[in-house]
Amino acid sequence: MKILVIGSGAREDAICKSLLKNTQNVVFCAPGNDGMKLSGIKTISIEENDFERMANFAQTNFIDFTVVGPEEPLVNGIVDFFKRQNLKIFGPNQQAAQVEGSKTFTKKLMADAGIPTAQYQEFTKLEDALKYLKSIPDFPIVIKADGLAAGKGVFIADDLISATETVTDLLAEHKFDTKKVVIEEFLEGEEFSLMAFVDHKRFYPMPLAQDYKKILDGDLGPNTGGMGAVCPVLNISKDIEKEAIETVLKPFVTELYDQGIKYTGILYAGLILTKKGIKIIEFNARFGDPETEVVLPRLESDLSEMIFSILNHKKIESIKWQQKGLNLGVFAVSKGYPTKPVFGSLGDRDNFKNCSLTINYAAVKREQKQLFSHGGRLYLMQAQAESVEDAQKKVYQELEKMDQTNIFYRRDIGKNSI
Ligand code: AMP
Ligand code: GLY
């Protein structure tokens, strides 16, 4: 099949690599990145929000279907745009993508479905929000900007003063273009991610994964787009996994369907195991990043066939996942990330080409024989092994061989599963 993948990060690199496991497939990635080219992925220079050119490319190149990686085109309605031109595309339509685009939309769905999530209140008026903050007996509290904020719209306020500042920034200064804030209960516990392929009311869960979000070892420092991930999650039991599927995924997918929202694509649930049980932190309308990079290599079934079946609303009889060992991936990021990443050379491209492990590329570009950084998260190096320790050993040994001048990485990815 001929397949177009939209996006430019390590997640899209992983999607392409998974689709290319079927050697009959031809896979294009738009816009992709220069690193992907090292592993033979064809990149097309069309920006991810240029729907017209994307659809044109799909039309003129007889693309069988398109897969959307990032949330922005989904929330902006790329699926509706393609469908109007009778082009097959894998992802939720604009209405369904609100599960990620609007926190209030999703909170209502969760309440309707009786799914456990943090207690919350929403506000559009600053004075109401401030009055509410004054009535809160306990801090910390979580403040979220409604809408897409590129993963930066969540603030944990430790006291009334910082909560007041954040709410004022959002509702009076309209930081992140937001007009609405959600103020919610702070949840404490082990976080994990559960993704599923969704075909209207049918869904097929993937194995659990865990994203290490903080910049520094020991989960310290600010949140990032993800510094590494593991799959499966050894510190979450099979019973909890089953419970998450039964009490979160199933009722949510059913509720969407019952409310007339026809969801096709990937649904991502960000979960937390609190003392009072599993609660939802967020739903996303797409593959998680960096979870996908460690989940998809474990898929033994043909991803292209699976997506093709879902797009034709045909039931998938069985999906095979690797049962042995685990996958562990570590992101090399720019020094100074997440606040002020500094860009520079990442070394000779042959160092990357000759690496014995799988590398998923993100914000890298090629100039002559070298790769250069041009963003925060650069490349994810990953290994498959029998234990976390073995996987760490493999990944860190290879990462140490890379040019260290302009990169930084956490040394303890996978620690929660040891
Ligand atoms: P999000 O952008 O919604 O993925 O949130 C980013 C991170 O903020 C999550 O992965 C959590 O670590 C944290 N977070 C979000 N909501 C809460 C909450 N209610 N309680 C505690 N932490 C939260
Ligand atoms: N790993 C979190 C996300 O993809 O939003």
PDB file of C-alpha atoms and ligand atoms in Angstrom, residues 11 100 193 211 213 225 268 282 284 286-291, ligand 2:
ATOM      1  CA  ARG A  11       6.579   9.470  16.920  1.00  0.00           C
ATOM      2  CA  GLU A 100      -7.857  16.579  23.140  1.00  0.00           C
ATOM      3  CA  SER A 193      -0.410   5.644  29.424  1.00  0.00           C
ATOM      4  CA  ASP A 211       6.479   8.477  29.786  1.00  0.00           C
ATOM      5  CA  LYS A 213       8.097  13.797  31.648  1.00  0.00           C
ATOM      6  CA  GLY A 225       7.440  16.815  25.959  1.00  0.00           C
ATOM      7  CA  TYR A 268      -4.712   7.966  24.333  1.00  0.00           C
ATOM      8  CA  GLU A 282      -6.152  13.486  30.114  1.00  0.00           C
ATOM      9  CA  ASN A 284      -5.477  12.662  23.623  1.00  0.00           C
ATOM     10  CA  ARG A 286      -3.543  10.574  18.696  1.00  0.00           C
ATOM     11  CA  PHE A 287      -0.526   8.382  19.331  1.00  0.00           C
ATOM     12  CA  GLY A 288       1.418   9.513  22.425  1.00  0.00           C
ATOM     13  CA  ASP A 289       4.961  10.775  22.108  1.00  0.00           C
ATOM     14  CA  PRO A 290       7.369   9.237  23.213  1.00  0.00           C
ATOM     15  CA  GLU A 291       5.198   6.226  24.134  1.00  0.00           C
TER      16      GLU A 291
HETATM   17  N1  GLY B   2       3.276  11.548  26.177  1.00  0.00           N
HETATM   18  C1  GLY B   2       2.245  12.472  26.341  1.00  0.00           C
HETATM   19  C2  GLY B   2       1.593  12.903  25.116  1.00  0.00           C
HETATM   20  O1  GLY B   2       1.838  12.389  24.037  1.00  0.00           O
HETATM   21  O2  GLY B   2       0.788  13.826  25.183  1.00  0.00           O
END
